[in-house]
Amino acid sequence: MHIKENIEKIRKEIIETAKNSGRNPEEIKLVVVTKTHSAEIVDEALEAGAKYIAENKIQESEDKLPKLKNKYEEFHFIGHLQSNKIKKLMPMRPTLIHSIDKISTAKKLNNYLGKENLTQNILIQINTSGEISKSGIEPNELVGFLEEISQLKNLHIQGLMTIGLNSPDESKVRQNFHELNKLFELNKNNPYDNVEMKYLSMGMTNDFKIAIEEGSNIVRIGSAIFGKRIY
Ligand SMILES: *Cc1c(COP(=O)(O)O)cnc(C)c1O
């Protein structure tokens, strides 16, 4: 594996794509998705300059993070969060949970945080592709969702996340990202003191350039850095 070269290549591509679309490359965060890869491999990525790492499974994170020899600046949780796993996730201090899409889970998270006197930064996951297999609320549910979730005062809602359609048809993928960006912009002006539209998390190995062109400021990249995942 050529982790260092791969990270450098991705960084270059992020910078180039941002510049070509008139954006400041420094506002785009590269989150390195380390799921399925061993602590040794993740350590290599950290040595190669990765700063922000992401996992999608609680158990795997619990096993892996304590084994890391190198420091990371931020740990992001990008997977489906089951409410019975909240108390396992929180001691890992995720900088950002990208994937909140249920009020019931949000309430349980908020209760947990309240008891511990903590707050948590989260994003709301939106299903922009319309695939039934995908998590996330429907785009037209966002306004109502914000109204409810904004009452949970230990949560800080910092933006939106989506997984684009897995398709070779670039225009369809772009449409998903375009729609998320529209929602992001529309909801910047909202009446809630714990809701801000700061992060737009979209773009993975196959579509991060399109996502950046459509306004993403967090890309979540695994395979382009570590190669294909073996489950
Ligand atoms: C696995 C995963 C990624 C990274 O996917 P790649 O195509 O390997 O870059 C990004 N986001 C989420 C939510 C994931 O589960």
PDB file of C-alpha atoms and ligand atoms in Angstrom:
ATOM      1  CA  MET A   1       0.000   0.000   0.000  1.00  0.00           C
ATOM      2  CA  HIS A   2       1.114   3.527  -0.693  1.00  0.00           C
ATOM      3  CA  ILE A   3      -0.816   5.337   1.965  1.00  0.00           C
ATOM      4  CA  LYS A   4       1.360   8.419   2.096  1.00  0.00           C
ATOM      5  CA  GLU A   5       1.346   8.888  -1.686  1.00  0.00           C
ATOM      6  CA  ASN A   6      -2.388   8.295  -1.801  1.00  0.00           C
ATOM      7  CA  ILE A   7      -3.089  10.899   0.860  1.00  0.00           C
ATOM      8  CA  GLU A   8      -0.876  13.394  -0.912  1.00  0.00           C
ATOM      9  CA  LYS A   9      -2.595  12.691  -4.209  1.00  0.00           C
ATOM     10  CA  ILE A  10      -6.041  13.181  -2.691  1.00  0.00           C
ATOM     11  CA  ARG A  11      -4.959  16.414  -1.026  1.00  0.00           C
ATOM     12  CA  LYS A  12      -3.693  17.698  -4.369  1.00  0.00           C
ATOM     13  CA  GLU A  13      -6.937  16.744  -6.055  1.00  0.00           C
ATOM     14  CA  ILE A  14      -8.957  18.472  -3.359  1.00  0.00           C
ATOM     15  CA  ILE A  15      -6.911  21.643  -3.763  1.00  0.00           C
ATOM     16  CA  GLU A  16      -7.138  21.564  -7.548  1.00  0.00           C
ATOM     17  CA  THR A  17     -10.879  20.896  -7.606  1.00  0.00           C
ATOM     18  CA  ALA A  18     -11.530  23.619  -5.055  1.00  0.00           C
ATOM     19  CA  LYS A  19      -9.491  26.160  -6.982  1.00  0.00           C
ATOM     20  CA  ASN A  20     -11.127  25.238 -10.269  1.00  0.00           C
ATOM     21  CA  SER A  21     -14.524  25.869  -8.750  1.00  0.00           C
ATOM     22  CA  GLY A  22     -13.481  29.168  -7.219  1.00  0.00           C
ATOM     23  CA  ARG A  23     -13.323  27.890  -3.674  1.00  0.00           C
ATOM     24  CA  ASN A  24     -10.758  28.178  -0.924  1.00  0.00           C
ATOM     25  CA  PRO A  25      -9.148  24.723  -0.546  1.00  0.00           C
ATOM     26  CA  GLU A  26      -8.438  25.418   3.110  1.00  0.00           C
ATOM     27  CA  GLU A  27     -12.106  25.295   3.954  1.00  0.00           C
ATOM     28  CA  ILE A  28     -12.332  21.642   2.867  1.00  0.00           C
ATOM     29  CA  LYS A  29     -11.622  18.977   5.447  1.00  0.00           C
ATOM     30  CA  LEU A  30     -10.299  15.551   4.504  1.00  0.00           C
ATOM     31  CA  VAL A  31     -11.721  12.933   6.844  1.00  0.00           C
ATOM     32  CA  VAL A  32      -9.908   9.619   6.410  1.00  0.00           C
ATOM     33  CA  VAL A  33     -12.286   6.674   6.657  1.00  0.00           C
ATOM     34  CA  THR A  34     -10.429   3.885   8.426  1.00  0.00           C
ATOM     35  CA  LYS A  35     -13.175   1.253   8.743  1.00  0.00           C
ATOM     36  CA  THR A  36     -12.050  -2.368   8.235  1.00  0.00           C
ATOM     37  CA  HIS A  37      -8.382  -1.382   8.465  1.00  0.00           C
ATOM     38  CA  SER A  38      -6.139  -2.419  11.354  1.00  0.00           C
ATOM     39  CA  ALA A  39      -4.648  -0.092  13.937  1.00  0.00           C
ATOM     40  CA  GLU A  40      -1.246  -0.594  12.271  1.00  0.00           C
ATOM     41  CA  ILE A  41      -2.597   0.650   8.958  1.00  0.00           C
ATOM     42  CA  VAL A  42      -4.343   3.584  10.604  1.00  0.00           C
ATOM     43  CA  ASP A  43      -1.075   4.445  12.349  1.00  0.00           C
ATOM     44  CA  GLU A  44       0.584   4.556   8.943  1.00  0.00           C
ATOM     45  CA  ALA A  45      -2.022   7.010   7.735  1.00  0.00           C
ATOM     46  CA  LEU A  46      -1.517   9.158  10.841  1.00  0.00           C
ATOM     47  CA  GLU A  47       2.223   9.136  10.262  1.00  0.00           C
ATOM     48  CA  ALA A  48       1.540  10.165   6.697  1.00  0.00           C
ATOM     49  CA  GLY A  49      -0.305  13.229   7.908  1.00  0.00           C
ATOM     50  CA  ALA A  50      -3.928  12.166   8.326  1.00  0.00           C
ATOM     51  CA  LYS A  51      -5.479  14.273  11.068  1.00  0.00           C
ATOM     52  CA  TYR A  52      -9.134  13.369  11.103  1.00  0.00           C
ATOM     53  CA  ILE A  53     -10.237   9.751  11.125  1.00  0.00           C
ATOM     54  CA  ALA A  54     -13.686   8.202  10.835  1.00  0.00           C
ATOM     55  CA  GLU A  55     -15.265   4.879  11.690  1.00  0.00           C
ATOM     56  CA  ASN A  56     -18.758   3.563  11.137  1.00  0.00           C
ATOM     57  CA  LYS A  57     -18.992   0.811  13.755  1.00  0.00           C
ATOM     58  CA  ILE A  58     -18.878   1.311  17.517  1.00  0.00           C
ATOM     59  CA  GLN A  59     -17.322  -2.043  18.378  1.00  0.00           C
ATOM     60  CA  GLU A  60     -14.629  -1.684  15.770  1.00  0.00           C
ATOM     61  CA  SER A  61     -13.811   1.835  17.016  1.00  0.00           C
ATOM     62  CA  GLU A  62     -13.628   0.620  20.609  1.00  0.00           C
ATOM     63  CA  ASP A  63     -11.204  -2.101  19.614  1.00  0.00           C
ATOM     64  CA  LYS A  64      -9.057   0.037  17.362  1.00  0.00           C
ATOM     65  CA  LEU A  65      -8.689   3.513  18.820  1.00  0.00           C
ATOM     66  CA  PRO A  66      -6.917   2.444  22.038  1.00  0.00           C
ATOM     67  CA  LYS A  67      -4.382   0.521  19.977  1.00  0.00           C
ATOM     68  CA  LEU A  68      -3.242   3.518  17.961  1.00  0.00           C
ATOM     69  CA  LYS A  69       0.287   4.655  18.706  1.00  0.00           C
ATOM     70  CA  ASN A  70      -0.013   7.934  16.845  1.00  0.00           C
ATOM     71  CA  LYS A  71      -2.298  10.789  17.768  1.00  0.00           C
ATOM     72  CA  TYR A  72      -5.259  11.901  15.756  1.00  0.00           C
ATOM     73  CA  GLU A  73      -6.805  15.333  16.055  1.00  0.00           C
ATOM     74  CA  GLU A  74     -10.385  14.277  15.564  1.00  0.00           C
ATOM     75  CA  PHE A  75     -12.440  11.112  15.563  1.00  0.00           C
ATOM     76  CA  HIS A  76     -15.646  11.236  13.527  1.00  0.00           C
ATOM     77  CA  PHE A  77     -18.470   8.734  13.709  1.00  0.00           C
ATOM     78  CA  ILE A  78     -20.126   8.245  10.317  1.00  0.00           C
ATOM     79  CA  GLY A  79     -22.148   5.056  10.783  1.00  0.00           C
ATOM     80  CA  HIS A  80     -25.673   4.290  11.814  1.00  0.00           C
ATOM     81  CA  LEU A  81     -26.011   4.993  15.537  1.00  0.00           C
ATOM     82  CA  GLN A  82     -28.167   2.594  17.504  1.00  0.00           C
ATOM     83  CA  SER A  83     -29.446   4.155  20.698  1.00  0.00           C
ATOM     84  CA  ASN A  84     -28.215   1.243  22.839  1.00  0.00           C
ATOM     85  CA  LYS A  85     -24.657   2.017  21.702  1.00  0.00           C
ATOM     86  CA  ILE A  86     -24.624   5.665  22.770  1.00  0.00           C
ATOM     87  CA  LYS A  87     -22.935   4.976  26.084  1.00  0.00           C
ATOM     88  CA  LYS A  88     -20.209   3.065  24.277  1.00  0.00           C
ATOM     89  CA  LEU A  89     -19.626   5.748  21.674  1.00  0.00           C
ATOM     90  CA  MET A  90     -19.477   8.799  23.903  1.00  0.00           C
ATOM     91  CA  PRO A  91     -16.350   7.909  25.908  1.00  0.00           C
ATOM     92  CA  MET A  92     -14.512   7.912  22.549  1.00  0.00           C
ATOM     93  CA  ARG A  93     -15.304  11.619  22.344  1.00  0.00           C
ATOM     94  CA  PRO A  94     -16.348  11.904  18.711  1.00  0.00           C
ATOM     95  CA  THR A  95     -15.674  15.391  17.391  1.00  0.00           C
ATOM     96  CA  LEU A  96     -18.625  15.022  15.068  1.00  0.00           C
ATOM     97  CA  ILE A  97     -21.365  12.430  14.575  1.00  0.00           C
ATOM     98  CA  HIS A  98     -22.353  12.696  10.899  1.00  0.00           C
ATOM     99  CA  SER A  99     -25.301  10.406  10.879  1.00  0.00           C
ATOM    100  CA  ILE A 100     -28.236  11.449  13.060  1.00  0.00           C
ATOM    101  CA  ASP A 101     -31.519  10.682  11.316  1.00  0.00           C
ATOM    102  CA  LYS A 102     -33.921   9.715  14.104  1.00  0.00           C
ATOM    103  CA  ILE A 103     -35.467  11.935  16.748  1.00  0.00           C
ATOM    104  CA  SER A 104     -35.726   8.969  19.116  1.00  0.00           C
ATOM    105  CA  THR A 105     -31.959   8.394  18.951  1.00  0.00           C
ATOM    106  CA  ALA A 106     -31.288  12.128  19.201  1.00  0.00           C
ATOM    107  CA  LYS A 107     -33.418  12.280  22.365  1.00  0.00           C
ATOM    108  CA  LYS A 108     -31.553   9.414  23.961  1.00  0.00           C
ATOM    109  CA  LEU A 109     -28.249  10.991  23.034  1.00  0.00           C
ATOM    110  CA  ASN A 110     -29.406  14.283  24.503  1.00  0.00           C
ATOM    111  CA  ASN A 111     -30.482  12.585  27.748  1.00  0.00           C
ATOM    112  CA  TYR A 112     -27.120  10.902  28.060  1.00  0.00           C
ATOM    113  CA  LEU A 113     -25.298  14.183  27.428  1.00  0.00           C
ATOM    114  CA  GLY A 114     -27.478  16.028  29.927  1.00  0.00           C
ATOM    115  CA  LYS A 115     -26.590  13.604  32.706  1.00  0.00           C
ATOM    116  CA  GLU A 116     -22.898  13.880  31.926  1.00  0.00           C
ATOM    117  CA  ASN A 117     -23.075  17.639  31.472  1.00  0.00           C
ATOM    118  CA  LEU A 118     -21.713  17.365  27.934  1.00  0.00           C
ATOM    119  CA  THR A 119     -22.651  18.670  24.512  1.00  0.00           C
ATOM    120  CA  GLN A 120     -22.153  16.928  21.186  1.00  0.00           C
ATOM    121  CA  ASN A 121     -21.672  18.251  17.668  1.00  0.00           C
ATOM    122  CA  ILE A 122     -23.757  16.395  15.130  1.00  0.00           C
ATOM    123  CA  LEU A 123     -24.836  16.501  11.504  1.00  0.00           C
ATOM    124  CA  ILE A 124     -28.183  15.399  10.167  1.00  0.00           C
ATOM    125  CA  GLN A 125     -28.032  12.695   7.542  1.00  0.00           C
ATOM    126  CA  ILE A 126     -30.274  13.255   4.544  1.00  0.00           C
ATOM    127  CA  ASN A 127     -31.201  10.602   2.010  1.00  0.00           C
ATOM    128  CA  THR A 128     -30.795  12.574  -1.191  1.00  0.00           C
ATOM    129  CA  SER A 129     -30.618   9.583  -3.522  1.00  0.00           C
ATOM    130  CA  GLY A 130     -34.036   8.225  -2.608  1.00  0.00           C
ATOM    131  CA  GLU A 131     -32.672   4.680  -2.340  1.00  0.00           C
ATOM    132  CA  ILE A 132     -34.618   2.765   0.281  1.00  0.00           C
ATOM    133  CA  SER A 133     -31.455   1.019   1.433  1.00  0.00           C
ATOM    134  CA  LYS A 134     -29.920   4.313   2.509  1.00  0.00           C
ATOM    135  CA  SER A 135     -30.215   5.903   5.925  1.00  0.00           C
ATOM    136  CA  GLY A 136     -31.214   9.507   6.365  1.00  0.00           C
ATOM    137  CA  ILE A 137     -34.333  11.611   6.554  1.00  0.00           C
ATOM    138  CA  GLU A 138     -36.083  12.749   3.396  1.00  0.00           C
ATOM    139  CA  PRO A 139     -35.085  16.227   2.210  1.00  0.00           C
ATOM    140  CA  ASN A 140     -38.619  17.524   2.758  1.00  0.00           C
ATOM    141  CA  GLU A 141     -38.545  16.355   6.370  1.00  0.00           C
ATOM    142  CA  LEU A 142     -35.642  18.611   7.324  1.00  0.00           C
ATOM    143  CA  VAL A 143     -37.549  21.676   8.450  1.00  0.00           C
ATOM    144  CA  GLY A 144     -39.743  19.673  10.829  1.00  0.00           C
ATOM    145  CA  PHE A 145     -36.756  17.669  11.990  1.00  0.00           C
ATOM    146  CA  LEU A 146     -34.842  20.839  12.855  1.00  0.00           C
ATOM    147  CA  GLU A 147     -37.801  22.166  14.788  1.00  0.00           C
ATOM    148  CA  GLU A 148     -37.832  19.028  16.951  1.00  0.00           C
ATOM    149  CA  ILE A 149     -34.134  18.401  17.311  1.00  0.00           C
ATOM    150  CA  SER A 150     -33.388  22.037  18.169  1.00  0.00           C
ATOM    151  CA  GLN A 151     -35.247  21.482  21.443  1.00  0.00           C
ATOM    152  CA  LEU A 152     -32.535  19.043  22.499  1.00  0.00           C
ATOM    153  CA  LYS A 153     -30.172  21.562  24.013  1.00  0.00           C
ATOM    154  CA  ASN A 154     -27.171  19.322  24.578  1.00  0.00           C
ATOM    155  CA  LEU A 155     -26.943  18.728  20.843  1.00  0.00           C
ATOM    156  CA  HIS A 156     -25.228  21.228  18.575  1.00  0.00           C
ATOM    157  CA  ILE A 157     -26.436  20.718  15.053  1.00  0.00           C
ATOM    158  CA  GLN A 158     -23.650  21.811  12.742  1.00  0.00           C
ATOM    159  CA  GLY A 159     -24.856  20.866   9.297  1.00  0.00           C
ATOM    160  CA  LEU A 160     -25.839  18.118   6.919  1.00  0.00           C
ATOM    161  CA  MET A 161     -24.447  14.876   5.558  1.00  0.00           C
ATOM    162  CA  THR A 162     -25.408  12.687   2.643  1.00  0.00           C
ATOM    163  CA  ILE A 163     -24.195   9.663   0.728  1.00  0.00           C
ATOM    164  CA  GLY A 164     -24.584  10.283  -2.988  1.00  0.00           C
ATOM    165  CA  LEU A 165     -26.140   7.789  -5.354  1.00  0.00           C
ATOM    166  CA  ASN A 166     -23.714   4.995  -6.160  1.00  0.00           C
ATOM    167  CA  SER A 167     -23.916   5.377  -9.901  1.00  0.00           C
ATOM    168  CA  PRO A 168     -21.647   6.002 -12.877  1.00  0.00           C
ATOM    169  CA  ASP A 169     -24.141   8.652 -13.977  1.00  0.00           C
ATOM    170  CA  GLU A 170     -22.363  11.761 -12.809  1.00  0.00           C
ATOM    171  CA  SER A 171     -25.306  14.043 -13.388  1.00  0.00           C
ATOM    172  CA  LYS A 172     -27.489  12.079 -10.978  1.00  0.00           C
ATOM    173  CA  VAL A 173     -24.815  12.112  -8.295  1.00  0.00           C
ATOM    174  CA  ARG A 174     -24.348  15.834  -8.838  1.00  0.00           C
ATOM    175  CA  GLN A 175     -28.079  16.373  -8.486  1.00  0.00           C
ATOM    176  CA  ASN A 176     -28.010  14.731  -5.022  1.00  0.00           C
ATOM    177  CA  PHE A 177     -25.167  16.971  -3.874  1.00  0.00           C
ATOM    178  CA  HIS A 178     -26.737  20.030  -5.417  1.00  0.00           C
ATOM    179  CA  GLU A 179     -29.942  19.338  -3.534  1.00  0.00           C
ATOM    180  CA  LEU A 180     -28.112  18.968  -0.222  1.00  0.00           C
ATOM    181  CA  ASN A 181     -26.271  22.229  -0.778  1.00  0.00           C
ATOM    182  CA  LYS A 182     -29.586  23.958  -1.468  1.00  0.00           C
ATOM    183  CA  LEU A 183     -31.023  22.667   1.815  1.00  0.00           C
ATOM    184  CA  PHE A 184     -27.834  23.753   3.584  1.00  0.00           C
ATOM    185  CA  GLU A 185     -28.085  27.290   2.241  1.00  0.00           C
ATOM    186  CA  LEU A 186     -31.841  27.519   2.835  1.00  0.00           C
ATOM    187  CA  ASN A 187     -31.462  26.580   6.476  1.00  0.00           C
ATOM    188  CA  LYS A 188     -28.550  28.859   7.302  1.00  0.00           C
ATOM    189  CA  ASN A 189     -31.105  31.377   8.435  1.00  0.00           C
ATOM    190  CA  ASN A 190     -32.953  29.480  11.111  1.00  0.00           C
ATOM    191  CA  PRO A 191     -34.349  30.626  14.439  1.00  0.00           C
ATOM    192  CA  TYR A 192     -32.583  28.053  16.615  1.00  0.00           C
ATOM    193  CA  ASP A 193     -29.594  28.866  18.784  1.00  0.00           C
ATOM    194  CA  ASN A 194     -28.184  25.327  18.624  1.00  0.00           C
ATOM    195  CA  VAL A 195     -28.538  24.888  14.860  1.00  0.00           C
ATOM    196  CA  GLU A 196     -25.931  26.223  12.464  1.00  0.00           C
ATOM    197  CA  MET A 197     -25.214  25.252   8.891  1.00  0.00           C
ATOM    198  CA  LYS A 198     -21.444  25.070   9.046  1.00  0.00           C
ATOM    199  CA  TYR A 199     -20.498  21.661   7.698  1.00  0.00           C
ATOM    200  CA  LEU A 200     -21.674  20.050   4.498  1.00  0.00           C
ATOM    201  CA  SER A 201     -20.368  16.483   4.620  1.00  0.00           C
ATOM    202  CA  MET A 202     -20.542  14.889   1.194  1.00  0.00           C
ATOM    203  CA  GLY A 203     -18.202  13.132  -1.197  1.00  0.00           C
ATOM    204  CA  MET A 204     -16.387   9.796  -0.997  1.00  0.00           C
ATOM    205  CA  THR A 205     -13.725   8.114  -3.134  1.00  0.00           C
ATOM    206  CA  ASN A 206     -15.797   7.980  -6.314  1.00  0.00           C
ATOM    207  CA  ASP A 207     -17.532  11.314  -6.116  1.00  0.00           C
ATOM    208  CA  PHE A 208     -15.584  13.744  -3.924  1.00  0.00           C
ATOM    209  CA  LYS A 209     -14.668  16.032  -6.812  1.00  0.00           C
ATOM    210  CA  ILE A 210     -18.309  16.445  -7.787  1.00  0.00           C
ATOM    211  CA  ALA A 211     -19.144  17.017  -4.125  1.00  0.00           C
ATOM    212  CA  ILE A 212     -16.526  19.768  -3.819  1.00  0.00           C
ATOM    213  CA  GLU A 213     -17.829  21.403  -6.979  1.00  0.00           C
ATOM    214  CA  GLU A 214     -21.252  21.360  -5.340  1.00  0.00           C
ATOM    215  CA  GLY A 215     -20.065  22.972  -2.112  1.00  0.00           C
ATOM    216  CA  SER A 216     -18.923  20.176   0.197  1.00  0.00           C
ATOM    217  CA  ASN A 217     -16.569  21.164   3.006  1.00  0.00           C
ATOM    218  CA  ILE A 218     -16.032  17.697   4.484  1.00  0.00           C
ATOM    219  CA  VAL A 219     -15.082  14.780   2.240  1.00  0.00           C
ATOM    220  CA  ARG A 220     -14.955  11.262   3.716  1.00  0.00           C
ATOM    221  CA  ILE A 221     -12.439   9.123   1.908  1.00  0.00           C
ATOM    222  CA  GLY A 222     -11.406   5.507   2.460  1.00  0.00           C
ATOM    223  CA  SER A 223     -10.678   3.356  -0.589  1.00  0.00           C
ATOM    224  CA  ALA A 224      -8.671   5.952  -2.484  1.00  0.00           C
ATOM    225  CA  ILE A 225      -6.245   5.956   0.447  1.00  0.00           C
ATOM    226  CA  PHE A 226      -6.215   2.356   1.652  1.00  0.00           C
ATOM    227  CA  GLY A 227      -7.328   0.447  -1.417  1.00  0.00           C
ATOM    228  CA  LYS A 228     -10.404  -1.702  -1.666  1.00  0.00           C
ATOM    229  CA  ARG A 229     -11.943  -2.846   1.604  1.00  0.00           C
ATOM    230  CA  ILE A 230     -12.073  -6.558   2.349  1.00  0.00           C
ATOM    231  CA  TYR A 231     -14.902  -7.453   4.709  1.00  0.00           C
TER     232      TYR A 231
HETATM  233  C1  LIG B   1     -17.176   3.825   3.972  1.00  0.00           C
HETATM  234  C2  LIG B   1     -17.722   5.193   3.995  1.00  0.00           C
HETATM  235  C3  LIG B   1     -17.060   6.240   3.321  1.00  0.00           C
HETATM  236  C4  LIG B   1     -15.794   6.060   2.510  1.00  0.00           C
HETATM  237  O1  LIG B   1     -16.063   5.409   1.317  1.00  0.00           O
HETATM  238  P1  LIG B   1     -14.945   5.259   0.152  1.00  0.00           P
HETATM  239  O2  LIG B   1     -15.734   5.057  -1.074  1.00  0.00           O
HETATM  240  O3  LIG B   1     -14.122   4.069   0.545  1.00  0.00           O
HETATM  241  O4  LIG B   1     -14.134   6.483   0.112  1.00  0.00           O
HETATM  242  C5  LIG B   1     -17.618   7.510   3.414  1.00  0.00           C
HETATM  243  N1  LIG B   1     -18.749   7.754   4.114  1.00  0.00           N
HETATM  244  C6  LIG B   1     -19.407   6.778   4.773  1.00  0.00           C
HETATM  245  C7  LIG B   1     -20.644   7.112   5.511  1.00  0.00           C
HETATM  246  C8  LIG B   1     -18.913   5.465   4.731  1.00  0.00           C
HETATM  247  O5  LIG B   1     -19.586   4.509   5.381  1.00  0.00           O
END
